[in-house]
Short mmCIF file of C-alpha atoms and ligand atoms in Angstrom, two decimals:
data_model
loop_
_atom_site.label_atom_id
_atom_site.label_comp_id
_atom_site.label_asym_id
_atom_site.label_seq_id
_atom_site.Cartn_x
_atom_site.Cartn_y
_atom_site.Cartn_z
CA UNK O 1 -23.55 21.48 16.97
CA UNK O 2 -27.05 20.11 17.62
CA UNK O 3 -27.22 16.48 18.70
CA UNK O 4 -29.76 14.52 16.74
CA UNK O 5 -32.20 12.10 18.28
CA UNK O 6 -30.79 9.01 16.68
CA UNK O 7 -27.69 8.68 18.78
CA UNK O 8 -28.92 5.23 19.77
CA UNK O 9 -28.77 4.14 16.16
CA UNK O 10 -25.08 5.10 16.10
CA UNK O 11 -23.16 5.50 12.88
CA UNK O 12 -21.64 2.05 13.29
CA UNK O 13 -25.14 0.54 13.43
CA UNK O 14 -26.75 -1.30 10.58
CA UNK O 15 -28.58 1.21 8.38
CA UNK O 16 -30.86 -1.51 6.97
CA UNK O 17 -33.72 -0.78 9.38
CA UNK O 18 -33.90 2.88 8.39
CA UNK O 19 -33.58 1.93 4.71
CA UNK O 20 -36.63 -0.36 5.05
CA UNK O 21 -38.67 2.34 6.81
CA UNK O 22 -37.95 4.99 4.17
CA UNK O 23 -38.61 2.46 1.41
CA UNK O 24 -42.08 1.76 2.86
CA UNK O 25 -42.87 5.46 2.97
CA UNK O 26 -41.60 5.91 -0.61
CA UNK O 27 -43.73 2.97 -1.78
CA UNK O 28 -46.78 4.63 -0.20
CA UNK O 29 -45.90 7.85 -2.06
CA UNK O 30 -45.46 6.00 -5.37
CA UNK O 31 -48.90 4.34 -5.01
CA UNK O 32 -50.56 7.71 -4.41
CA UNK O 33 -48.59 9.82 -6.87
CA UNK O 34 -48.28 7.22 -9.61
CA UNK O 35 -44.51 7.74 -9.79
CA UNK O 36 -41.47 6.92 -7.69
CA UNK O 37 -39.62 9.62 -5.78
CA UNK O 38 -36.38 10.72 -7.45
CA UNK O 39 -32.96 11.51 -6.01
CA UNK O 40 -30.16 13.64 -7.45
CA UNK O 41 -26.61 13.33 -6.10
CA UNK O 42 -24.03 16.01 -6.93
CA UNK O 43 -20.36 15.43 -6.10
CA UNK O 44 -17.47 17.85 -5.61
CA UNK O 45 -13.90 16.83 -4.79
CA UNK O 46 -11.72 13.78 -5.14
CA UNK O 47 -12.25 10.10 -5.93
CA UNK O 48 -12.86 9.43 -2.25
CA UNK O 49 -15.94 11.65 -2.47
CA UNK O 50 -17.02 10.02 -5.74
CA UNK O 51 -16.80 6.64 -4.01
CA UNK O 52 -18.87 7.98 -1.09
CA UNK O 53 -21.47 9.36 -3.49
CA UNK O 54 -21.84 5.94 -5.08
CA UNK O 55 -22.75 4.63 -1.62
CA UNK O 56 -25.18 7.52 -1.07
CA UNK O 57 -26.82 6.74 -4.42
CA UNK O 58 -26.83 3.04 -3.50
CA UNK O 59 -28.60 3.77 -0.21
CA UNK O 60 -31.06 6.10 -2.00
CA UNK O 61 -31.87 3.39 -4.50
CA UNK O 62 -32.34 0.83 -1.74
CA UNK O 63 -34.76 3.31 -0.13
CA UNK O 64 -36.88 3.27 -3.29
CA UNK O 65 -35.62 6.40 -5.05
CA UNK O 66 -35.08 6.47 -8.78
CA UNK O 67 -32.10 8.51 -9.98
CA UNK O 68 -32.89 11.94 -11.47
CA UNK O 69 -30.77 13.39 -14.28
CA UNK O 70 -31.22 16.97 -13.10
CA UNK O 71 -31.94 18.68 -9.76
CA UNK O 72 -35.20 20.14 -11.16
CA UNK O 73 -36.65 16.60 -11.37
CA UNK O 74 -35.64 15.55 -7.87
CA UNK O 75 -37.53 15.02 -4.61
CA UNK O 76 -34.24 14.58 -2.76
CA UNK O 77 -31.01 16.44 -3.56
CA UNK O 78 -27.73 15.40 -1.95
CA UNK O 79 -24.69 17.68 -2.35
CA UNK O 80 -21.45 15.95 -1.41
CA UNK O 81 -18.90 18.71 -0.75
CA UNK O 82 -15.11 19.21 -0.79
CA UNK O 83 -13.00 21.54 1.38
CA UNK O 84 -9.51 21.13 -0.05
CA UNK O 85 -9.34 24.63 -1.54
CA UNK O 86 -11.52 27.72 -1.22
CA UNK O 87 -12.67 27.39 -4.82
CA UNK O 88 -14.26 23.98 -4.12
CA UNK O 89 -16.18 25.40 -1.15
CA UNK O 90 -17.41 28.41 -3.11
CA UNK O 91 -18.70 26.22 -5.91
CA UNK O 92 -20.65 23.99 -3.51
CA UNK O 93 -22.17 26.97 -1.71
CA UNK O 94 -23.18 28.77 -4.89
CA UNK O 95 -24.73 25.56 -6.28
CA UNK O 96 -26.79 25.06 -3.13
CA UNK O 97 -27.75 28.74 -3.33
CA UNK O 98 -29.32 28.03 -6.72
CA UNK O 99 -31.47 25.30 -5.19
CA UNK O 100 -33.37 27.84 -3.08
CA UNK O 101 -35.81 28.53 -5.92
CA UNK O 102 -36.40 24.78 -6.41
CA UNK O 103 -37.47 24.59 -2.80
CA UNK O 104 -39.81 27.52 -3.34
CA UNK O 105 -41.42 25.68 -6.27
CA UNK O 106 -41.57 22.36 -4.42
CA UNK O 107 -41.74 22.71 -0.62
CA UNK O 108 -41.62 18.89 -0.31
CA UNK O 109 -38.12 18.83 -1.82
CA UNK O 110 -35.51 17.55 0.67
CA UNK O 111 -32.05 19.13 0.39
CA UNK O 112 -29.16 17.51 2.17
CA UNK O 113 -25.46 18.35 2.30
CA UNK O 114 -22.62 16.06 3.29
CA UNK O 115 -18.90 15.56 2.80
CA UNK O 116 -15.75 17.40 3.74
CA UNK O 117 -16.90 21.04 3.68
CA UNK O 118 -19.81 20.53 6.05
CA UNK O 119 -17.61 18.47 8.38
CA UNK O 120 -16.08 21.79 9.50
CA UNK O 121 -17.95 23.41 12.36
CA UNK O 122 -17.79 26.93 10.92
CA UNK O 123 -19.30 25.75 7.64
CA UNK O 124 -22.00 23.70 9.40
CA UNK O 125 -22.93 26.86 11.35
CA UNK O 126 -22.99 28.89 8.17
CA UNK O 127 -25.38 26.39 6.53
CA UNK O 128 -27.55 26.41 9.64
CA UNK O 129 -27.95 30.19 9.63
CA UNK O 130 -27.64 31.26 6.00
CA UNK O 131 -29.13 28.31 4.13
CA UNK O 132 -32.37 27.59 6.02
CA UNK O 133 -33.71 25.49 3.14
CA UNK O 134 -31.01 22.84 3.67
CA UNK O 135 -32.82 20.20 5.72
CA UNK O 136 -30.01 18.14 7.11
CA UNK O 137 -26.28 17.66 6.92
CA UNK O 138 -23.92 14.87 7.91
CA UNK O 139 -20.14 14.68 7.98
CA UNK O 140 -17.90 12.23 6.11
CA UNK O 141 -17.68 9.82 9.02
CA UNK O 142 -21.46 9.68 9.42
CA UNK O 143 -22.17 8.45 5.88
CA UNK O 144 -24.07 5.38 7.00
CA UNK O 145 -26.46 7.47 9.09
CA UNK O 146 -27.94 8.98 5.91
CA UNK O 147 -31.04 6.69 5.87
CA UNK O 148 -31.68 7.20 9.60
CA UNK O 149 -31.35 10.99 9.29
CA UNK O 150 -33.65 11.04 6.27
CA UNK O 151 -36.23 8.97 8.16
CA UNK O 152 -36.01 11.31 11.10
CA UNK O 153 -36.42 14.35 8.87
CA UNK O 154 -39.49 12.78 7.21
CA UNK O 155 -41.07 12.26 10.62
CA UNK O 156 -40.14 15.39 12.55
CA UNK O 157 -39.29 18.02 9.93
CA UNK O 158 -36.66 19.27 12.36
CA UNK O 159 -33.31 20.22 10.83
CA UNK O 160 -30.48 17.86 11.75
CA UNK O 161 -26.75 18.59 11.92
CA UNK O 162 -24.66 15.51 12.41
CA UNK O 163 -20.88 15.84 12.18
CA UNK O 164 -19.99 12.22 12.95
CA UNK O 165 -16.50 13.48 13.75
CA UNK O 166 -16.39 11.26 16.83
CA UNK O 167 -16.83 8.13 14.72
CA UNK O 168 -13.94 5.72 14.34
CA UNK O 169 -15.72 2.73 12.86
CA UNK O 170 -15.56 1.44 9.30
CA UNK O 171 -18.93 0.65 7.73
CA UNK O 172 -19.07 -2.54 5.67
CA UNK O 173 -21.81 -3.74 3.37
CA UNK O 174 -23.45 -0.45 2.37
CA UNK O 175 -25.30 -0.68 -0.95
CA UNK O 176 -23.35 0.87 -3.86
CA UNK O 177 -24.67 2.27 -7.12
CA UNK O 178 -21.60 2.44 -9.34
CA UNK O 179 -21.45 5.11 -12.04
CA UNK O 180 -19.58 2.87 -14.45
CA UNK O 181 -20.04 -0.77 -15.41
CA UNK O 182 -16.31 -1.35 -15.97
CA UNK O 183 -14.30 1.16 -13.84
CA UNK O 184 -14.67 0.97 -10.07
CA UNK O 185 -13.40 2.59 -6.88
CA UNK O 186 -12.68 0.48 -3.82
CA UNK O 187 -11.99 2.42 -0.61
CA UNK O 188 -9.47 0.50 1.45
CA UNK O 189 -9.05 3.05 4.22
CA UNK O 190 -10.51 6.30 5.47
CA UNK O 191 -9.09 9.45 7.05
CA UNK O 192 -5.51 10.67 7.31
CA UNK O 193 -3.00 11.03 10.17
CA UNK O 194 -0.34 13.00 8.31
CA UNK O 195 -1.39 16.57 9.04
CA UNK O 196 0.53 18.21 6.20
CA UNK O 197 0.46 21.79 7.43
CA UNK O 198 -1.61 23.17 4.51
CA UNK O 199 -4.19 20.40 4.38
CA UNK O 200 -7.74 20.27 5.75
CA UNK O 201 -8.30 16.56 5.01
CA UNK O 202 -7.24 15.15 8.42
CA UNK O 203 -9.66 17.56 10.11
CA UNK O 204 -12.63 16.71 7.93
CA UNK O 205 -12.04 13.00 7.34
CA UNK O 206 -10.82 12.10 10.81
CA UNK O 207 -8.19 9.60 11.90
CA UNK O 208 -6.82 6.96 9.60
CA UNK O 209 -8.64 3.61 9.75
CA UNK O 210 -8.30 0.63 7.42
CA UNK O 211 -10.78 -1.99 6.31
CA UNK O 212 -9.83 -5.60 6.96
CA UNK O 213 -8.26 -7.25 3.88
CA UNK O 214 -10.85 -10.00 3.41
CA UNK O 215 -13.88 -7.73 2.67
CA UNK O 216 -11.65 -5.70 0.32
CA UNK O 217 -10.54 -8.82 -1.57
CA UNK O 218 -14.13 -10.05 -1.65
CA UNK O 219 -15.24 -6.73 -3.18
CA UNK O 220 -12.51 -6.93 -5.84
CA UNK O 221 -13.40 -10.57 -6.64
CA UNK O 222 -17.06 -9.61 -7.07
CA UNK O 223 -16.14 -6.66 -9.31
CA UNK O 224 -13.91 -8.79 -11.53
CA UNK O 225 -16.64 -11.46 -11.75
CA UNK O 226 -19.13 -8.74 -12.75
CA UNK O 227 -16.89 -7.66 -15.63
CA UNK O 228 -15.10 -4.65 -14.11
CA UNK O 229 -11.83 -4.00 -15.95
CA UNK O 230 -10.18 -1.12 -14.09
CA UNK O 231 -10.24 -1.11 -10.30
CA UNK O 232 -8.68 1.65 -8.20
CA UNK O 233 -7.94 1.14 -4.51
CA UNK O 234 -8.48 4.40 -2.64
CA UNK O 235 -7.06 6.00 0.48
CA UNK O 236 -5.49 9.35 1.38
CA UNK O 237 -2.22 7.56 2.09
CA UNK O 238 -2.46 3.97 0.92
CA UNK O 239 1.13 3.24 1.98
CA UNK O 240 0.12 3.22 5.62
CA UNK O 241 -2.74 0.76 4.97
CA UNK O 242 -3.32 -1.93 7.55
CA UNK O 243 -2.48 -0.23 10.85
CA UNK O 244 -4.89 -1.38 13.53
CA UNK O 245 -6.38 -4.22 11.48
CA UNK O 246 -6.66 -7.71 12.91
CA UNK O 247 -4.88 -9.16 9.86
CA UNK O 248 -1.83 -6.93 10.33
CA UNK O 249 -1.08 -6.76 6.60
CA UNK O 250 0.64 -3.79 5.01
CA UNK O 251 -0.31 -2.28 1.66
CA UNK O 252 2.17 -4.37 -0.33
CA UNK O 253 0.66 -7.54 1.22
CA UNK O 254 -2.82 -6.41 0.22
CA UNK O 255 -1.75 -5.63 -3.35
CA UNK O 256 0.06 -8.95 -3.71
CA UNK O 257 -3.08 -10.82 -2.56
CA UNK O 258 -5.36 -8.77 -4.83
CA UNK O 259 -3.08 -9.42 -7.81
CA UNK O 260 -3.68 -13.18 -7.40
CA UNK O 261 -7.37 -12.76 -8.25
CA UNK O 262 -7.78 -14.23 -11.71
CA UNK O 263 -9.37 -12.29 -14.55
CA UNK O 264 -8.85 -9.66 -17.23
CA UNK O 265 -8.48 -6.44 -15.25
CA UNK O 266 -6.10 -3.64 -14.19
CA UNK O 267 -5.51 -2.71 -10.57
CA UNK O 268 -4.51 0.84 -9.58
CA UNK O 269 -4.21 2.71 -6.30
CA UNK O 270 -4.00 6.23 -4.98
CA UNK O 271 -2.64 8.17 -3.21
CA UNK O 272 0.90 7.27 -2.19
CA UNK O 273 2.89 9.37 0.26
CA UNK O 274 6.60 9.64 -0.66
CA UNK O 275 7.68 9.28 2.96
CA UNK O 276 6.51 5.68 3.07
CA UNK O 277 6.27 4.45 -0.52
CA UNK O 278 8.83 1.69 -0.01
CA UNK O 279 10.79 -0.81 -2.05
CA UNK O 280 8.56 -3.73 -0.98
CA UNK O 281 5.57 -2.06 -2.63
CA UNK O 282 7.51 -1.30 -5.83
CA UNK O 283 8.82 -4.88 -5.98
CA UNK O 284 5.26 -6.24 -5.67
CA UNK O 285 4.12 -3.95 -8.50
CA UNK O 286 6.99 -4.93 -10.78
CA UNK O 287 6.35 -8.65 -10.26
CA UNK O 288 2.58 -8.42 -10.61
CA UNK O 289 0.20 -9.48 -13.36
CA UNK O 290 -2.57 -6.91 -12.92
CA UNK O 291 -1.11 -3.85 -11.20
CA UNK O 292 -0.77 -0.93 -13.60
CA UNK O 293 2.71 0.49 -14.08
CA UNK O 294 1.45 3.84 -12.93
CA UNK O 295 2.34 5.79 -9.83
CA UNK O 296 0.88 9.02 -8.47
CA UNK O 297 3.47 10.38 -6.07
CA UNK O 298 2.69 13.91 -4.86
CA UNK O 299 5.89 15.94 -4.43
CA UNK O 300 4.24 19.30 -3.48
CA UNK O 301 7.53 21.25 -3.56
CA UNK O 302 11.15 20.74 -4.60
CA UNK O 303 12.55 22.86 -1.77
CA UNK O 304 13.58 20.99 1.37
CA UNK O 305 12.87 23.95 3.60
CA UNK O 306 9.32 24.27 2.21
CA UNK O 307 8.82 20.49 2.47
CA UNK O 308 9.75 20.77 6.12
CA UNK O 309 7.31 23.62 6.71
CA UNK O 310 4.68 21.54 4.94
CA UNK O 311 5.38 18.71 7.42
CA UNK O 312 5.86 16.28 4.53
CA UNK O 313 8.69 14.37 6.28
CA UNK O 314 10.82 13.61 3.21
CA UNK O 315 13.47 15.53 1.28
CA UNK O 316 13.81 16.11 -2.44
CA UNK O 317 16.74 13.66 -2.39
CA UNK O 318 14.70 10.92 -0.70
CA UNK O 319 11.91 11.50 -3.21
CA UNK O 320 14.32 11.05 -6.12
CA UNK O 321 15.64 7.80 -4.62
CA UNK O 322 12.11 6.37 -4.66
CA UNK O 323 11.53 7.67 -8.18
CA UNK O 324 14.78 6.17 -9.47
CA UNK O 325 13.99 2.79 -7.92
CA UNK O 326 10.51 2.91 -9.45
CA UNK O 327 11.97 3.50 -12.93
CA UNK O 328 14.71 0.94 -12.44
CA UNK O 329 12.12 -1.76 -11.66
CA UNK O 330 9.53 -0.57 -14.21
CA UNK O 331 11.13 1.43 -17.05
CA UNK O 332 7.69 1.94 -18.64
CA UNK O 333 6.09 3.38 -15.47
CA UNK O 334 3.94 6.50 -15.80
CA UNK O 335 4.59 8.92 -12.93
CA UNK O 336 2.32 11.82 -12.01
CA UNK O 337 2.50 14.26 -9.14
CA UNK O 338 0.76 17.07 -7.23
CA UNK O 339 2.46 20.44 -6.72
CA UNK O 340 1.51 23.42 -4.56
CA UNK O 341 2.67 26.87 -5.66
CA UNK O 342 2.84 29.82 -3.25
CA UNK O 343 3.05 28.01 0.08
CA UNK O 344 3.72 30.63 2.83
CA UNK O 345 7.34 31.77 2.77
CA UNK O 346 8.09 30.25 -0.66
CA UNK O 347 10.97 32.41 -1.93
CA UNK O 348 12.24 32.76 -5.48
CA UNK O 349 15.08 30.40 -4.53
CA UNK O 350 12.60 27.81 -3.17
CA UNK O 351 10.63 28.00 -6.37
CA UNK O 352 13.77 27.52 -8.46
CA UNK O 353 14.38 24.30 -6.48
CA UNK O 354 10.89 23.17 -7.47
CA UNK O 355 11.57 23.97 -11.13
CA UNK O 356 14.81 21.98 -10.94
CA UNK O 357 12.90 19.00 -9.54
CA UNK O 358 10.31 19.24 -12.31
CA UNK O 359 13.14 19.00 -14.86
CA UNK O 360 14.90 16.19 -13.02
CA UNK O 361 11.81 14.12 -12.22
CA UNK O 362 10.33 14.14 -15.74
CA UNK O 363 6.72 13.63 -14.69
CA UNK O 364 4.22 12.48 -17.27
CA UNK O 365 1.74 14.93 -15.81
CA UNK O 366 1.30 17.08 -12.73
CA UNK O 367 -1.71 18.50 -10.96
CA UNK O 368 -0.58 21.93 -9.83
CA UNK O 369 -2.49 23.98 -7.30
CA UNK O 370 -2.23 27.52 -6.04
CA UNK O 371 -1.93 27.40 -2.28
CA UNK O 372 -5.27 28.10 -0.59
CA UNK O 373 -5.21 28.90 3.15
CA UNK O 374 -7.53 26.53 5.05
CA UNK O 375 -8.99 27.72 8.32
CA UNK O 376 -7.66 25.76 11.30
CA UNK O 377 -4.50 24.46 9.58
CA UNK O 378 -1.01 25.55 10.78
CA UNK O 379 -0.04 26.99 7.37
CA UNK O 380 -2.98 29.40 7.42
CA UNK O 381 -1.45 31.00 10.52
CA UNK O 382 2.06 31.27 9.03
CA UNK O 383 3.56 34.62 8.14
CA UNK O 384 4.89 35.56 4.71
CA UNK O 385 1.87 34.54 2.68
CA UNK O 386 3.03 34.92 -0.94
CA UNK O 387 1.39 37.75 -2.96
CA UNK O 388 -1.08 36.55 -5.57
CA UNK O 389 0.74 38.09 -8.54
CA UNK O 390 3.97 36.26 -7.63
CA UNK O 391 2.12 32.96 -7.18
CA UNK O 392 0.34 33.27 -10.51
CA UNK O 393 3.56 34.04 -12.39
CA UNK O 394 5.24 30.99 -10.78
CA UNK O 395 2.22 28.81 -11.52
CA UNK O 396 2.24 29.77 -15.22
CA UNK O 397 5.97 29.10 -15.49
CA UNK O 398 5.60 25.69 -13.92
CA UNK O 399 2.73 24.76 -16.20
CA UNK O 400 4.55 25.83 -19.34
CA UNK O 401 7.63 23.81 -18.41
CA UNK O 402 5.63 20.73 -17.44
CA UNK O 403 3.56 20.87 -20.64
CA UNK O 404 6.76 20.64 -22.65
CA UNK O 405 7.97 17.70 -20.53
CA UNK O 406 4.57 15.96 -20.76
CA UNK O 407 4.62 16.36 -24.53
CA UNK O 408 8.13 14.88 -24.72
CA UNK O 409 7.03 11.90 -22.59
CA UNK O 410 3.98 11.31 -24.77
CA UNK O 411 6.06 11.53 -27.96
CA UNK O 412 8.16 8.64 -26.68
CA UNK O 413 5.01 6.49 -27.02
CA UNK O 414 4.52 7.21 -30.72
CA UNK O 415 4.92 3.99 -32.72
CA UNK O 416 4.15 1.76 -29.72
CA UNK O 417 1.05 -0.43 -29.52
CA UNK O 418 -0.69 -0.15 -26.15
CA UNK O 419 -3.53 -1.93 -24.39
CA UNK O 420 -6.30 0.62 -23.93
CA UNK O 421 -9.60 0.38 -22.04
CA UNK O 422 -12.23 1.93 -24.30
CA UNK O 423 -14.57 4.60 -22.85
CA UNK O 424 -16.76 4.84 -25.97
CA UNK O 425 -17.59 7.96 -27.93
CA UNK O 426 -15.51 11.04 -27.17
CA UNK O 427 -17.58 13.93 -25.77
CA UNK O 428 -15.52 16.57 -27.58
CA UNK O 429 -15.28 14.80 -30.93
CA UNK O 430 -18.19 12.44 -31.65
CA UNK O 431 -16.30 11.05 -34.67
CA UNK O 432 -13.66 9.62 -32.30
CA UNK O 433 -13.69 7.10 -29.52
CA UNK O 434 -11.46 7.49 -26.49
CA UNK O 435 -9.97 5.41 -23.73
CA UNK O 436 -7.18 5.13 -21.17
CA UNK O 437 -3.85 3.32 -21.33
CA UNK O 438 -2.48 1.28 -18.45
CA UNK O 439 -0.58 4.45 -17.50
CA UNK O 440 -3.99 6.20 -17.39
CA UNK O 441 -3.22 8.37 -20.43
CA UNK O 442 -6.09 9.57 -22.58
CA UNK O 443 -6.08 8.20 -26.18
CA UNK O 444 -8.33 9.07 -29.15
CA UNK O 445 -8.82 6.93 -32.24
CA UNK O 446 -11.37 6.27 -35.01
CA UNK O 447 -13.34 3.17 -34.20
CA UNK O 448 -16.49 1.59 -32.92
CA UNK O 449 -17.84 3.04 -29.64
CA UNK O 450 -19.39 -0.38 -28.97
CA UNK O 451 -15.96 -1.42 -27.67
CA UNK O 452 -16.77 0.64 -24.54
CA UNK O 453 -15.74 -1.29 -21.45
CA UNK O 454 -13.37 -3.63 -23.34
CA UNK O 455 -9.63 -3.66 -23.83
CA UNK O 456 -8.45 -2.88 -27.35
CA UNK O 457 -4.98 -2.51 -28.88
CA UNK O 458 -4.12 0.92 -30.21
CA UNK O 459 -0.97 1.93 -32.07
CA UNK O 460 0.04 5.44 -31.02
CA UNK O 461 0.45 7.80 -33.97
CA UNK O 462 0.42 11.27 -32.40
CA UNK O 463 1.05 13.05 -29.11
CA UNK O 464 -0.09 16.21 -27.30
CA UNK O 465 0.80 17.29 -23.75
CA UNK O 466 -2.38 15.73 -22.28
CA UNK O 467 -3.49 13.18 -24.86
CA UNK O 468 -2.45 10.68 -27.51
CA UNK O 469 -3.89 9.78 -30.92
CA UNK O 470 -3.80 6.31 -32.33
CA UNK O 471 -5.05 3.66 -34.73
CA UNK O 472 -6.99 0.60 -33.72
CA UNK O 473 -5.07 -2.65 -34.24
CA UNK O 474 -7.09 -5.68 -35.18
CA UNK O 475 -4.81 -8.43 -33.84
N1 SAH F 501 -3.90 12.46 0.24
C1 SAH F 501 -3.48 12.89 -0.99
C2 SAH F 501 -4.34 13.96 -1.64
C3 SAH F 501 -4.71 15.12 -0.85
S1 SAH F 501 -5.59 16.41 -1.60
C4 SAH F 501 -2.04 13.25 -0.85
O1 SAH F 501 -1.51 13.30 0.21
O2 SAH F 501 -1.41 13.46 -1.86
C5 SAH F 501 -4.92 16.49 -3.23
C6 SAH F 501 -3.92 17.57 -3.45
O3 SAH F 501 -4.48 18.83 -3.18
C7 SAH F 501 -2.70 17.51 -2.56
O4 SAH F 501 -1.77 16.59 -3.00
C8 SAH F 501 -2.19 18.92 -2.66
O5 SAH F 501 -1.32 19.10 -3.76
C9 SAH F 501 -3.45 19.73 -2.90
N2 SAH F 501 -3.81 20.54 -1.73
C10 SAH F 501 -4.15 20.10 -0.50
N3 SAH F 501 -4.38 21.15 0.33
C11 SAH F 501 -4.20 22.28 -0.40
C12 SAH F 501 -4.28 23.67 -0.12
N4 SAH F 501 -4.59 24.11 1.08
N5 SAH F 501 -4.02 24.54 -1.13
C13 SAH F 501 -3.69 24.10 -2.37
N6 SAH F 501 -3.59 22.80 -2.69
C14 SAH F 501 -3.84 21.89 -1.72
FE1 SF4 F 502 -3.60 16.01 3.21
FE2 SF4 F 502 -1.11 15.28 3.63
FE3 SF4 F 502 -3.10 13.67 4.41
FE4 SF4 F 502 -2.60 14.00 1.80
S1 SF4 F 502 -1.21 13.06 3.32
S2 SF4 F 502 -4.58 14.06 2.80
S3 SF4 F 502 -1.93 16.13 1.70
S4 SF4 F 502 -2.63 15.69 5.23
FE1 F3S F 503 -11.35 14.78 -1.19
FE2 F3S F 503 -11.90 17.33 -1.07
FE3 F3S F 503 -12.46 15.80 0.95
S1 F3S F 503 -10.15 16.46 -2.00
S2 F3S F 503 -10.99 14.16 0.91
S3 F3S F 503 -13.35 15.68 -1.09
S4 F3S F 503 -11.58 17.82 1.06
#
């Protein structure tokens, strides 16, 4: 990969200088053109990427850009990519392909790609050779170099490819432009050390590193003071939070401290890894004031032999122990999971084990994925890749069974009155408003969309596999 000229600036360096330089240039443009430059940020992938995009938008705003609603109106387009499955990569590439004609119409348009997909060398090379209208790219660990790279591009018009893979620092204090005024992401750690054999994340997000607790707590305090009601702490494996920090806290310590912050808010976290989601954490949750009784605990497979090939380092039995303890301490807990169907070598018998676990676990909801081989991961080199037709049939069976279980779980809530954070008018049914329960379940009711961003009480009157209906309570 090409080395850019701003090595001296370093990704750990303060981006403020570059932000000021770009802002000056954008002010000059605005004086001449009679309008501010506009930026458009498009995000693929998980919450981690959404959180990163809010920082990209925050930096763009600090550099004097206004936010555009559509790529056609933009002077700067940033595409933040995902690599977790092939489908995510294809979507990002085809979207960027469509931007070629925008560049033809407006040669001044700057197109930039970042995130997990372009953190892979083979994809960076592909962009370099097949997408010549992409001006610069930077990897996930080089997020804070965005202003410096943009400034360099403005001055040299030389394409820049910056992986940032060598970076191990944690950037604090970047500007953030949050999408919502009442739900917020707070990244507490970056990267992953687990190397599950199917997963690209450790390769594209680098080694695990945690923020110190104090800046995290400070961020949560500021969010609560600003009226945020639903705060999610983010990391690929939050249970191993704290390693290498000066404070030496673990995740349960961090949660317990965060829970002491006074205010009217819900605290959530994701994602937990079953191998180290321990009793201490569950005890802290059960005793807390603000932590939602909600747990996302990805199982991936119910077969111990597949779990071993996945390098997950727990068994189905160990998983159930954690689940049982969780329900013992919090009988009202909502539990969701991730499942992969068609991992290499998954036999009919392995899949039956998974189906048994789905019945036994009684998840409120699962996110199920068809296995997608990722270049460079051990699983992609394994023999016995499962034929597509078999995988699809298994996937459909799993979904059908889980939908029935999800519906049963939701029916148990009928007649109960729940605290719900209102999200305003429903997109699908403008006559309804919608919101999320503490368990993060979607609820629809007739009411005033002006309650958006506030907690309301809703009595549940109906259930579907993925949603609830209710009536607003006026108490
Ligand atoms: N760190 C989290 C999330 C990782 S990605 C965790 O450990 O749970 C989210 C989900 O995508 C994973 O839980 C897994 O179910 C799925 N996934 C990851 N790699 C995949 C692949 N190669 N093919 C299909 N699904 C995959
Ligand atoms: Fe991927 Fe496993 Fe890390 Fe999750 S814990 S990001 S599945 S390697
Ligand atoms: Fe997330 Fe996709 Fe990267 S799931 S961590 S954006 S590969």
